Coordinates of C-alpha atoms in Angstrom, one line a residue:
M1 CA -10.1 -15.6 18.9
E2 CA -8.8 -14.9 22.3
S3 CA -8.7 -11.4 23.9
T4 CA -6.0 -9.0 22.7
R5 CA -4.0 -9.5 25.8
A6 CA -4.2 -13.3 25.7
A7 CA -3.4 -13.3 22.0
A8 CA -0.3 -11.3 22.6
E9 CA 1.0 -14.0 24.9
Q10 CA 1.2 -16.6 22.1
R11 CA 3.2 -16.9 18.8
L12 CA 1.3 -16.6 15.5
D13 CA 2.2 -20.1 14.4
H14 CA 0.7 -21.6 17.6
L15 CA -2.5 -19.6 17.2
L16 CA -2.8 -20.6 13.5
L17 CA -2.1 -24.3 14.2
Q18 CA -4.8 -24.4 17.0
Q19 CA -7.4 -22.9 14.6
W20 CA -6.5 -25.2 11.7
E21 CA -6.5 -28.4 13.8
R22 CA -9.8 -27.3 15.4
E23 CA -11.6 -26.9 12.0
P24 CA -9.5 -28.4 9.2
D25 CA -12.3 -28.7 6.6
L26 CA -13.1 -25.0 6.5
P27 CA -12.0 -23.1 3.3
A28 CA -8.9 -21.0 4.1
L29 CA -7.7 -19.7 0.7
I30 CA -9.7 -19.0 -2.4
R31 CA -8.2 -18.1 -5.8
G32 CA -10.5 -18.4 -8.7
D33 CA -11.6 -22.1 -8.9
S34 CA -8.9 -23.2 -6.4
V35 CA -9.9 -23.7 -2.8
V36 CA -7.4 -24.7 -0.1
T37 CA -8.9 -25.9 3.2
A38 CA -7.4 -25.1 6.5
G39 CA -6.1 -28.7 6.8
E40 CA -4.5 -28.5 3.4
L41 CA -3.0 -25.1 4.2
R42 CA -1.6 -26.5 7.4
D43 CA 0.1 -29.3 5.5
R44 CA 1.5 -27.1 2.8
V45 CA 2.8 -24.5 5.3
L46 CA 4.5 -27.2 7.5
A47 CA 6.1 -28.8 4.4
S48 CA 7.4 -25.4 3.3
A49 CA 8.6 -24.6 6.8
A50 CA 10.5 -27.9 6.8
A51 CA 12.1 -27.0 3.5
L52 CA 13.3 -23.7 5.0
R53 CA 14.8 -25.5 8.0
E54 CA 16.6 -27.9 5.6
R55 CA 18.1 -24.9 3.9
G56 CA 19.5 -23.6 7.2
V57 CA 16.8 -21.2 8.5
V58 CA 17.0 -21.1 12.3
D59 CA 15.0 -19.3 15.0
G60 CA 15.4 -15.5 14.7
D61 CA 16.5 -15.4 11.1
L62 CA 14.9 -13.2 8.4
V63 CA 13.6 -14.7 5.2
A64 CA 12.7 -12.6 2.2
V65 CA 9.6 -13.5 0.1
Y66 CA 9.5 -12.3 -3.5
Q67 CA 6.4 -13.6 -5.2
P68 CA 3.3 -12.3 -6.9
R69 CA 0.1 -12.3 -5.0
S70 CA -1.1 -16.0 -5.0
I71 CA -1.8 -19.0 -2.8
E72 CA 1.9 -19.8 -2.9
F73 CA 2.7 -16.3 -1.6
V74 CA 0.5 -16.9 1.4
V75 CA 2.0 -20.3 2.1
S76 CA 5.5 -18.8 1.9
V77 CA 5.0 -16.0 4.4
L78 CA 3.3 -18.3 6.8
A79 CA 6.0 -21.0 6.4
V80 CA 8.6 -18.5 7.4
V81 CA 6.9 -17.9 10.7
F82 CA 6.4 -21.6 11.3
A83 CA 10.2 -22.0 10.6
G84 CA 10.9 -19.6 13.5
A85 CA 11.9 -16.7 11.3
A86 CA 10.4 -13.3 10.4
H87 CA 9.2 -12.7 6.8
V88 CA 10.2 -9.6 4.8
A89 CA 7.9 -9.5 1.8
F90 CA 8.8 -7.5 -1.3
D91 CA 6.5 -6.4 -4.1
V92 CA 7.5 -7.9 -7.5
G93 CA 6.2 -4.7 -9.1
D94 CA 8.9 -2.5 -7.4
P95 CA 12.1 -1.8 -9.3
P96 CA 14.5 -4.8 -8.9
E97 CA 17.4 -2.5 -8.0
R98 CA 15.5 -1.0 -5.0
T99 CA 14.5 -4.5 -3.8
R100 CA 18.1 -5.8 -4.1
H101 CA 19.3 -2.8 -2.0
E102 CA 16.7 -3.6 0.7
I103 CA 17.6 -7.3 0.7
V104 CA 21.2 -6.4 1.2
D105 CA 20.1 -4.0 4.0
C106 CA 18.1 -6.7 5.9
A107 CA 20.5 -9.6 5.1
P108 CA 18.0 -12.4 5.1
R109 CA 19.0 -16.1 5.2
L110 CA 17.1 -16.9 2.0
V111 CA 14.9 -15.4 -0.6
V112 CA 11.8 -17.5 -1.3
T113 CA 10.8 -16.9 -4.9
T114 CA 10.0 -18.4 -8.3
R115 CA 12.4 -19.1 -11.2
E116 CA 11.0 -16.0 -12.9
G117 CA 11.5 -13.9 -9.8
A118 CA 15.0 -15.1 -9.3
A119 CA 15.9 -14.3 -12.9
R120 CA 14.4 -10.8 -12.6
L121 CA 15.8 -10.0 -9.1
A122 CA 19.2 -11.8 -9.2
P123 CA 19.1 -11.9 -5.4
P124 CA 22.3 -11.2 -3.5
V125 CA 21.5 -14.1 -1.1
P126 CA 20.6 -17.8 -1.8
A127 CA 17.1 -18.4 -3.2
L128 CA 14.6 -21.2 -2.4
L129 CA 12.6 -21.7 -5.6
I130 CA 9.0 -22.6 -4.9
D131 CA 8.4 -23.9 -8.4
D132 CA 11.4 -26.3 -8.1
D133 CA 10.4 -29.9 -9.1
R134 CA 11.7 -31.2 -5.8
R135 CA 8.9 -31.3 -3.3
P136 CA 9.9 -31.1 0.4
A137 CA 9.0 -34.0 2.6
L138 CA 5.9 -33.5 4.7
E139 CA 7.0 -33.1 8.2
Q140 CA 6.5 -30.7 11.0
P141 CA 9.7 -28.8 11.9
A142 CA 10.8 -28.6 15.5
P143 CA 8.6 -25.9 17.2
P144 CA 10.4 -22.6 17.4
R145 CA 11.9 -21.8 20.7
T146 CA 11.5 -18.1 20.4
A147 CA 8.9 -16.2 22.5
P148 CA 5.9 -14.1 21.4
A149 CA 8.2 -11.1 21.7
A150 CA 10.3 -12.4 18.8
P151 CA 10.1 -10.8 15.4
A152 CA 7.5 -12.1 13.0
V153 CA 7.4 -9.4 10.3
V154 CA 9.9 -6.9 8.9
L155 CA 8.3 -4.1 6.8
F156 CA 10.2 -1.5 4.8
T157 CA 8.9 2.0 4.5
S158 CA 10.2 5.2 2.9
G159 CA 13.1 6.9 4.8
S160 CA 13.7 10.6 5.1
T161 CA 17.4 10.2 4.7
G162 CA 17.1 8.6 1.3
R163 CA 17.4 5.1 2.7
P164 CA 14.3 2.9 3.3
K165 CA 13.9 1.8 6.9
A166 CA 12.5 -1.5 8.1
S167 CA 10.2 -1.8 11.1
V168 CA 10.7 -5.0 13.2
I169 CA 7.2 -6.3 14.3
S170 CA 6.7 -9.1 16.9
H171 CA 4.4 -12.0 17.0
A172 CA 2.7 -10.3 20.0
A173 CA 2.1 -7.1 18.1
V174 CA 0.5 -8.8 15.1
A175 CA -1.6 -11.2 17.3
S176 CA -2.8 -8.3 19.5
R177 CA -3.8 -6.2 16.5
M178 CA -5.7 -9.1 14.8
A179 CA -7.6 -9.6 18.1
A180 CA -8.4 -5.9 18.1
F181 CA -9.8 -6.2 14.6
Q182 CA -11.9 -9.2 15.7
K183 CA -13.2 -7.4 18.8
G184 CA -14.4 -4.5 16.8
H185 CA -15.6 -6.5 13.8
P186 CA -16.4 -10.1 14.8
M187 CA -16.2 -12.7 12.0
G188 CA -15.7 -16.4 11.7
P189 CA -16.5 -19.4 9.5
G190 CA -18.5 -18.3 6.5
D191 CA -16.9 -14.9 6.4
R192 CA -14.4 -14.0 3.6
V193 CA -11.8 -11.2 3.4
L194 CA -10.4 -9.9 0.1
H195 CA -6.6 -10.0 -0.1
H196 CA -5.6 -7.3 -2.7
T197 CA -3.2 -5.0 -0.8
A198 CA 0.4 -4.9 -1.9
C199 CA 2.8 -6.6 0.6
T200 CA 4.7 -3.4 1.1
F201 CA 1.6 -1.8 2.8
D202 CA 1.1 -3.3 6.3
L203 CA -2.7 -3.6 5.8
Y204 CA -1.9 -6.8 3.9
L205 CA -1.2 -8.4 7.3
A206 CA -4.8 -7.9 8.3
E207 CA -6.0 -9.4 5.1
L208 CA -4.1 -12.6 5.8
Y209 CA -3.7 -13.2 9.5
W210 CA -7.0 -11.9 10.8
P211 CA -9.3 -14.3 8.8
L212 CA -7.0 -17.3 9.1
L213 CA -6.9 -16.9 12.9
V214 CA -10.7 -17.0 13.2
G215 CA -11.7 -19.6 10.6
A216 CA -12.7 -17.2 7.9
A217 CA -11.4 -17.5 4.3
V218 CA -9.0 -15.3 2.3
V219 CA -10.1 -14.5 -1.3
I220 CA -7.0 -13.7 -3.3
A221 CA -7.1 -11.0 -6.1
E222 CA -5.0 -11.5 -9.2
P223 CA -1.6 -9.9 -9.1
G224 CA -1.3 -6.4 -10.5
R225 CA -5.1 -5.8 -10.4
Q226 CA -5.4 -4.1 -7.0
R227 CA -6.6 -0.9 -8.7
D228 CA -9.0 -2.7 -11.1
A229 CA -12.4 -1.9 -9.6
A230 CA -14.2 -4.2 -12.0
H231 CA -12.0 -7.2 -11.0
L232 CA -12.3 -6.5 -7.2
A233 CA -16.1 -5.9 -7.5
R234 CA -16.5 -9.2 -9.3
L235 CA -14.6 -11.0 -6.6
I236 CA -16.6 -9.3 -3.8
Q237 CA -19.8 -10.4 -5.5
D238 CA -18.9 -13.8 -6.9
D239 CA -16.9 -15.0 -4.0
R240 CA -19.2 -13.5 -1.4
V241 CA -16.6 -11.3 0.3
T242 CA -17.8 -9.9 3.6
T243 CA -14.8 -7.8 4.7
F244 CA -12.8 -5.4 2.5
C245 CA -9.8 -3.3 3.6
G246 CA -8.2 -0.5 1.5
V247 CA -7.4 3.1 1.2
P248 CA -10.1 5.7 0.7
S249 CA -9.0 6.5 -2.8
L250 CA -9.7 2.9 -3.8
L251 CA -13.2 3.1 -2.2
E252 CA -13.7 6.3 -4.2
L253 CA -12.7 4.4 -7.4
F254 CA -15.4 1.8 -6.7
L255 CA -18.0 4.5 -6.5
L256 CA -16.8 6.3 -9.6
D257 CA -16.1 3.3 -11.9
R258 CA -19.1 1.1 -11.0
D259 CA -22.7 1.7 -12.1
S260 CA -24.3 4.1 -9.7
T261 CA -27.1 1.6 -9.0
E262 CA -24.7 -1.2 -8.1
R263 CA -24.8 -2.0 -4.4
Y264 CA -22.5 -3.9 -2.0
D265 CA -24.9 -5.1 0.6
G266 CA -23.1 -8.5 0.9
L267 CA -20.3 -6.8 2.6
K268 CA -20.4 -6.6 6.4
Y269 CA -17.3 -4.5 7.1
V270 CA -15.3 -2.0 5.0
I271 CA -12.2 -0.8 6.7
V272 CA -10.2 2.1 5.3
G273 CA -7.0 3.8 6.3
G274 CA -3.8 5.4 5.0
E275 CA -5.4 8.5 3.7
A276 CA -7.9 11.1 4.8
L277 CA -11.5 9.9 4.6
S278 CA -13.9 12.7 3.6
P279 CA -17.5 13.1 4.9
D280 CA -18.7 13.2 1.3
L281 CA -17.2 9.8 0.5
V282 CA -18.7 8.4 3.7
R283 CA -22.2 9.6 2.6
R284 CA -21.8 8.2 -0.9
F285 CA -20.6 4.8 0.4
H286 CA -23.5 4.6 2.9
A287 CA -25.9 5.2 0.1
R288 CA -24.5 2.2 -1.8
S289 CA -24.0 -0.4 1.0
T290 CA -25.4 -1.5 4.4
A291 CA -21.8 -2.4 5.5
S292 CA -20.2 -0.6 8.4
L293 CA -17.4 1.8 7.3
T294 CA -14.5 2.1 9.7
N295 CA -11.7 4.6 9.5
I296 CA -8.4 3.4 11.0
Y297 CA -5.2 5.2 11.7
G298 CA -1.7 4.1 12.6
P299 CA 1.8 4.0 11.1
S300 CA 3.4 0.7 10.2
E301 CA 5.7 1.2 13.3
C302 CA 2.6 0.5 15.3
T303 CA 1.4 -2.6 13.4
V304 CA -1.4 -1.7 11.0
F305 CA -3.5 0.5 13.2
A306 CA -3.7 2.1 16.6
T307 CA -7.1 3.9 16.5
A308 CA -10.4 3.1 14.9
W309 CA -13.7 5.0 14.3
T310 CA -16.8 3.5 12.8
C311 CA -18.6 6.2 10.8
P312 CA -22.1 6.8 12.1
R313 CA -25.2 6.8 9.9
D314 CA -28.4 8.8 10.1
P315 CA -27.0 11.4 10.0
D316 CA -23.7 10.8 8.3
P317 CA -20.8 12.7 9.9
D318 CA -19.8 16.2 9.0
L319 CA -16.3 15.5 10.4
V320 CA -14.6 12.1 10.1
L321 CA -12.4 11.2 13.1
I322 CA -9.8 8.5 13.5
G323 CA -11.3 7.3 16.8
P324 CA -10.0 6.3 20.2
P325 CA -7.2 3.8 20.7
V326 CA -7.8 0.1 20.1
P327 CA -7.2 -2.4 23.0
D328 CA -3.7 -2.6 24.4
T329 CA -2.8 0.7 22.9
T330 CA -2.3 4.2 24.4
V331 CA -2.2 7.5 22.5
H332 CA -0.6 10.6 24.0
L333 CA -0.9 14.0 22.5
L334 CA 2.2 16.1 23.6
D335 CA 3.5 19.6 23.0
E336 CA 7.0 20.6 22.0
N337 CA 8.2 19.9 25.6
R338 CA 6.6 16.5 25.5
L339 CA 4.0 17.4 28.0
A340 CA 0.3 16.4 27.6
V341 CA -1.9 19.0 25.9
P342 CA -5.4 19.7 27.1
D343 CA -8.3 18.1 25.3
G344 CA -9.3 20.1 22.2
Q345 CA -5.7 21.4 21.7
P346 CA -3.4 20.0 18.9
G347 CA -0.5 17.9 19.9
E348 CA 2.0 15.5 18.4
V349 CA 0.8 11.8 18.5
F350 CA 2.9 9.4 20.5
I351 CA 1.7 5.8 20.5
G352 CA 2.4 3.1 23.1
G353 CA 1.3 -0.5 23.8
V354 CA 1.8 -4.0 22.5
G355 CA 1.5 -3.0 18.9
V356 CA 4.6 -0.8 18.9
A357 CA 7.4 -2.2 16.8
D358 CA 10.7 -3.2 18.3
G359 CA 12.4 -0.5 16.3
Y360 CA 14.2 -0.2 13.0
L361 CA 16.3 -3.0 11.7
G362 CA 20.0 -2.1 12.0
R363 CA 19.3 1.6 12.7
P364 CA 19.9 2.1 16.4
E365 CA 20.2 5.9 16.1
L366 CA 17.0 6.3 14.2
T367 CA 15.3 3.9 16.6
A368 CA 16.4 6.0 19.6
E369 CA 15.1 9.1 17.9
R370 CA 11.6 7.7 17.1
F371 CA 11.0 5.2 19.8
V372 CA 11.2 7.1 23.0
T373 CA 11.0 6.5 26.8
G374 CA 10.7 8.7 29.9
I375 CA 7.5 10.4 28.9
A376 CA 5.6 11.7 32.0
G377 CA 2.4 9.6 32.5
A378 CA 3.4 6.9 30.0
E379 CA 4.6 3.4 30.5
G380 CA 7.3 1.8 28.3
R381 CA 8.4 3.0 24.9
L382 CA 6.3 5.3 22.7
Y383 CA 6.5 5.8 19.0
R384 CA 6.8 9.4 18.0
T385 CA 4.7 9.6 14.8
G386 CA 5.2 13.2 13.7
D387 CA 1.5 13.5 13.2
L388 CA -0.8 16.1 14.8
A389 CA -4.2 15.4 16.3
R390 CA -6.6 16.7 18.9
R391 CA -8.8 14.8 21.3
H392 CA -12.5 15.3 21.4
P393 CA -14.5 15.2 24.6
D394 CA -15.6 11.6 23.9
G395 CA -12.0 10.5 23.6
A396 CA -12.0 10.2 19.7
L397 CA -9.1 11.8 17.9
E398 CA -9.2 14.2 15.0
F399 CA -6.2 13.9 12.6
L400 CA -4.7 17.3 11.8
G401 CA -1.8 16.6 9.5
R402 CA 2.0 16.2 9.5
L403 CA 4.8 18.0 11.3
D404 CA 7.5 17.1 8.7
H405 CA 7.8 16.5 5.0
Q406 CA 6.3 13.0 5.0
V407 CA 3.2 12.7 2.7
K408 CA 0.7 10.1 1.7
I409 CA 0.4 9.4 -2.0
R410 CA -2.5 7.1 -2.8
G411 CA -2.2 5.7 0.7
V412 CA 1.6 5.0 0.5
R413 CA 3.8 6.8 3.0
V414 CA 6.5 8.8 1.2
E415 CA 9.4 10.6 2.7
T416 CA 10.2 13.3 0.2
G417 CA 13.8 13.2 1.4
E418 CA 14.2 9.7 -0.1
V419 CA 12.9 10.9 -3.5
E420 CA 15.3 13.9 -3.3
A421 CA 18.3 11.7 -2.4
T422 CA 17.5 9.3 -5.3
A423 CA 17.2 12.3 -7.7
M424 CA 20.6 13.4 -6.7
R425 CA 22.0 10.1 -8.0
C426 CA 20.9 11.0 -11.5
P427 CA 23.7 12.2 -13.8
G428 CA 23.6 15.9 -14.4
V429 CA 21.7 16.8 -11.2
R430 CA 23.5 19.1 -8.8
Q431 CA 20.6 19.8 -6.4
A432 CA 17.1 18.4 -6.0
A433 CA 14.0 19.2 -4.0
V434 CA 10.6 17.4 -4.0
V435 CA 7.3 18.7 -2.7
A436 CA 3.8 17.5 -2.6
A437 CA 1.0 19.7 -4.0
G438 CA -2.7 19.3 -4.1
S439 CA -5.0 17.5 -1.6
G440 CA -6.8 14.2 -1.2
S441 CA -6.7 12.2 -4.4
D442 CA -5.2 15.1 -6.3
K443 CA -2.0 15.2 -4.2
R444 CA 1.1 14.6 -6.3
L445 CA 4.8 14.8 -6.0
Y446 CA 6.8 17.4 -8.0
A447 CA 10.6 17.4 -8.4
F448 CA 12.7 20.4 -8.9
V449 CA 16.3 20.0 -10.0
V450 CA 19.3 22.3 -10.5
P451 CA 21.6 21.0 -13.3
E452 CA 25.3 20.6 -13.3
P453 CA 27.0 23.0 -15.7
G454 CA 26.9 21.9 -19.3
T455 CA 23.9 19.6 -18.8
D456 CA 21.2 19.6 -21.4
R457 CA 18.4 21.3 -19.6
Q458 CA 15.7 20.3 -22.0
A459 CA 16.6 16.6 -21.9
L460 CA 17.2 16.5 -18.1
P461 CA 13.5 16.1 -16.9
A462 CA 12.9 13.1 -19.1
E463 CA 16.3 11.5 -18.1
V464 CA 15.6 12.1 -14.4
R465 CA 12.2 10.6 -14.6
E466 CA 13.5 7.6 -16.5
R467 CA 16.2 7.0 -13.8
L468 CA 13.7 7.4 -11.0
R469 CA 11.4 4.9 -12.6
E470 CA 14.2 2.4 -12.4
W471 CA 14.8 3.0 -8.7
L472 CA 11.5 4.0 -7.0
P473 CA 8.1 2.4 -6.6
Q474 CA 5.3 4.0 -8.6
A475 CA 3.8 6.0 -5.7
M476 CA 7.1 7.7 -5.2
L477 CA 7.6 8.9 -8.7
P478 CA 7.1 12.7 -9.2
S479 CA 4.4 13.7 -11.7
A480 CA 6.7 16.2 -13.2
V481 CA 10.3 17.3 -13.1
R482 CA 11.2 21.0 -13.5
V483 CA 14.6 22.5 -14.0
L484 CA 15.5 25.6 -12.0
D485 CA 18.6 27.8 -12.0
A486 CA 18.6 27.6 -8.2
L487 CA 16.3 26.4 -5.5
P488 CA 14.4 29.1 -3.6
L489 CA 15.5 29.9 -0.1
T490 CA 13.8 31.5 2.9
Q491 CA 15.3 34.5 4.7
N492 CA 17.0 32.1 7.0
G493 CA 18.7 30.3 4.2
K494 CA 16.5 27.2 4.3
L495 CA 14.8 25.6 1.3
D496 CA 11.6 27.4 0.7
R497 CA 9.2 24.5 0.2
Q498 CA 6.1 26.7 0.2
S499 CA 7.4 28.6 -2.8
L500 CA 8.1 25.3 -4.6
A501 CA 4.6 24.0 -3.8
Q502 CA 3.1 27.1 -5.3
Q503 CA 5.1 26.5 -8.5
A504 CA 4.5 22.8 -8.6
P505 CA 1.1 22.5 -10.3
V506 CA 2.2 24.9 -13.1
E507 CA 3.7 22.0 -15.1
H508 CA 0.3 20.2 -15.3
R509 CA -1.8 23.2 -16.1
A510 CA 0.1 24.4 -19.2
E511 CA -2.5 24.7 -22.0
P512 CA -3.8 21.2 -22.3
A513 CA -4.8 20.0 -25.7
A514 CA -8.5 20.2 -26.5
P515 CA -10.3 16.8 -26.1
P516 CA -11.0 14.9 -29.3
A517 CA -14.6 15.1 -30.6
A518 CA -16.8 12.2 -29.7
S519 CA -17.5 11.5 -33.4
D520 CA -13.8 10.8 -34.1
R521 CA -13.1 7.2 -35.1
A522 CA -9.6 5.8 -34.8
T523 CA -9.1 2.7 -37.0
T524 CA -5.3 2.9 -37.6
T525 CA -2.4 2.7 -35.2
G526 CA -1.5 6.4 -35.7
G527 CA -5.1 7.5 -35.5
M528 CA -5.7 5.6 -32.2
E529 CA -2.5 7.0 -30.7
D530 CA -3.5 10.5 -31.6
L531 CA -6.9 9.9 -30.0
V532 CA -5.4 8.4 -26.8
S533 CA -2.7 11.1 -26.6
G534 CA -5.3 13.9 -26.9
I535 CA -7.4 12.3 -24.2
W536 CA -4.5 11.8 -21.8
R537 CA -3.2 15.3 -22.3
T538 CA -6.7 16.7 -21.5
V539 CA -7.3 14.6 -18.5
L540 CA -3.8 15.0 -17.1
G541 CA -3.4 18.7 -18.1
V542 CA 0.0 18.2 -19.8
P543 CA 1.0 20.0 -23.0
Q544 CA 2.8 17.0 -24.4
L545 CA 3.8 13.4 -23.8
S546 CA 5.7 10.7 -25.5
H547 CA 4.3 7.4 -26.7
D548 CA 6.2 5.3 -24.1
E549 CA 5.4 7.3 -21.0
D550 CA 3.5 5.4 -18.3
F551 CA 0.1 6.9 -17.5
F552 CA 0.6 6.5 -13.8
D553 CA 4.1 7.9 -13.8
I554 CA 3.0 11.2 -15.3
G555 CA 0.2 12.0 -12.8
G556 CA -2.4 9.4 -13.6
D557 CA -4.3 7.8 -10.8
S558 CA -7.5 5.8 -10.3
F559 CA -9.7 8.8 -10.7
R560 CA -8.0 10.0 -13.9
A561 CA -8.1 6.5 -15.2
V562 CA -11.9 6.5 -14.8
Q563 CA -12.0 9.9 -16.7
V564 CA -9.8 8.5 -19.5
M565 CA -11.9 5.4 -19.9
G566 CA -15.1 7.5 -20.0
A567 CA -13.6 9.7 -22.8
V568 CA -12.3 6.7 -24.7
Q569 CA -15.7 4.9 -24.5
E570 CA -17.5 8.1 -25.7
A571 CA -15.1 8.6 -28.6
L572 CA -15.2 4.9 -29.7
G573 CA -18.8 4.3 -28.8
R574 CA -17.8 1.0 -27.2
K575 CA -17.4 -0.4 -23.7
V576 CA -13.7 -0.9 -22.8
P577 CA -12.6 -2.5 -19.5
L578 CA -10.6 -0.4 -17.2
D579 CA -8.2 -3.3 -17.0
V580 CA -6.9 -2.5 -20.4
L581 CA -5.4 0.8 -19.1
L582 CA -4.0 -0.9 -16.0
R583 CA -2.3 -3.6 -18.0
L584 CA -1.2 -1.4 -20.9
P585 CA -0.4 2.0 -19.4
T586 CA 1.5 3.7 -22.2
V587 CA 0.0 5.5 -25.2
E588 CA 1.6 3.0 -27.5
T589 CA 0.4 -0.2 -25.7
F590 CA -3.0 1.2 -24.7
S591 CA -3.7 2.2 -28.3
A592 CA -2.7 -1.2 -29.5
G593 CA -5.0 -2.8 -26.9
L594 CA -7.9 -0.6 -28.0
L595 CA -7.4 -1.6 -31.6
E596 CA -7.5 -5.2 -30.6
L597 CA -10.8 -4.7 -28.7
T598 CA -12.6 -2.4 -31.1
G599 CA -14.2 -5.1 -33.1
E600 CA -15.3 -7.1 -30.1
A601 CA -16.5 -4.7 -27.5
E602 CA -20.2 -4.0 -27.0
P603 CA -21.5 -0.5 -27.8
V604 CA -22.0 1.8 -24.8
R605 CA -25.7 1.9 -23.9

């Protein structure tokens, strides 16, 4: 691939077409037994782009893509770019009501989806069904007339005002960032990248565009199994994956869930970001793989990443940094007066360069607030991140935390203000506050609500959580909802978030049930549900739960899932795949799944 600067001077569709026509027989997409070559992918993308043009898509439009992870999803997002538009991909696992609101907000020309997706979403704009019997004619649409500075991607993230905001990202930004990945981690034909990241997390752009631009192949994970370590490990080994991107908590899950003797020496590169990477995790990964481990940093407003640091070996680091800026990127650390701070001193991170987004779609005031100009010693616009960092003598940056109430939950950026605003929509809620408590993989959201007069206080937490489940993605759901008479205030009359954070974990530490004895055997529905309920309450630290509560909605995560499966396997004396819990995450459904498997699973050895 060309240099970052040269790549930024071309559109993504031009770069892709050059690569596909240069080596059309290379494998491009792999999904199970299905392999799509570069030439076949070119033909399918051009045909789909022609269909979009037939439906009225013109240069500069936005087109929504609402499909599960699949070969068809990749074809659709690329076809949008080849049709001259920008793609806005939505996760089919998110609540439909939230997705409909975001579609209204971005006003796309079309939604590209399946019949099942259209029925579930009931999109407020016309839909192009990819499983329609009518096949579009194979023809290349007229080349888009827009420049590399034109939008290629629109990506929604959580908004502090209660309304999600959408970053507008150009062809130049994506192309430059993919060239930066390639410069630091060279790959080409024969290499394979695992695509498992949800399309609402900008890292998915690297999983698709980077390999396709350099002749490598994309190995596509099954939809809904991005947390299933066994499935991902099997793909890495069976499909000879050489590059894996993800959040540190997923890497942690690999090391916890897989046999301690299992190695991943077939991997060349592992790239993690979105969460803090601990020195201990670096050491444990290095002990299991010869692959390099790179820690990246950067908000979606700066296109996937802005800095990168490859963790050294022998010795492993005692402090994990986020690295120096990648090519075509500048990072400025500024004080409250927007003046540069000396090296070694903390300052707010301002990012400049080709990768900076064009701003927020339809939000000029917010764009002006976060994308700033006129900074001494800086050229062009800078994105104000709200993050704190300090620069080490060698130029590498150390991440120090946030200035505001934005948090990362399992790698997903969450504005607590959005969760609060959504909670205020729930009947019976007069006030709401949301805080994060815990650190690393134990970080969770907790909601505190003040009820309207006459509201049933005992029933309100369950009602609020049920409503939030309808409106918010899983990572934004509070682990617990607590009813207060009033929200605590500081002496200045502001919400006392520190006081709430100190109260937050109380809900999950209230006298958990004792774990069931390993000798217990559950052979009936009721007995199995009792066993499962006891294990969940012990692992999650909750005093009670109902049979239809989702494990991941009440504080469960990848780590606790591994703990649950260990306790279940010990109690049953049988191996049980982690996938059972991921697919069937309520006490009722998980218990039924265990009863189904009990007679077939092999004993734990």
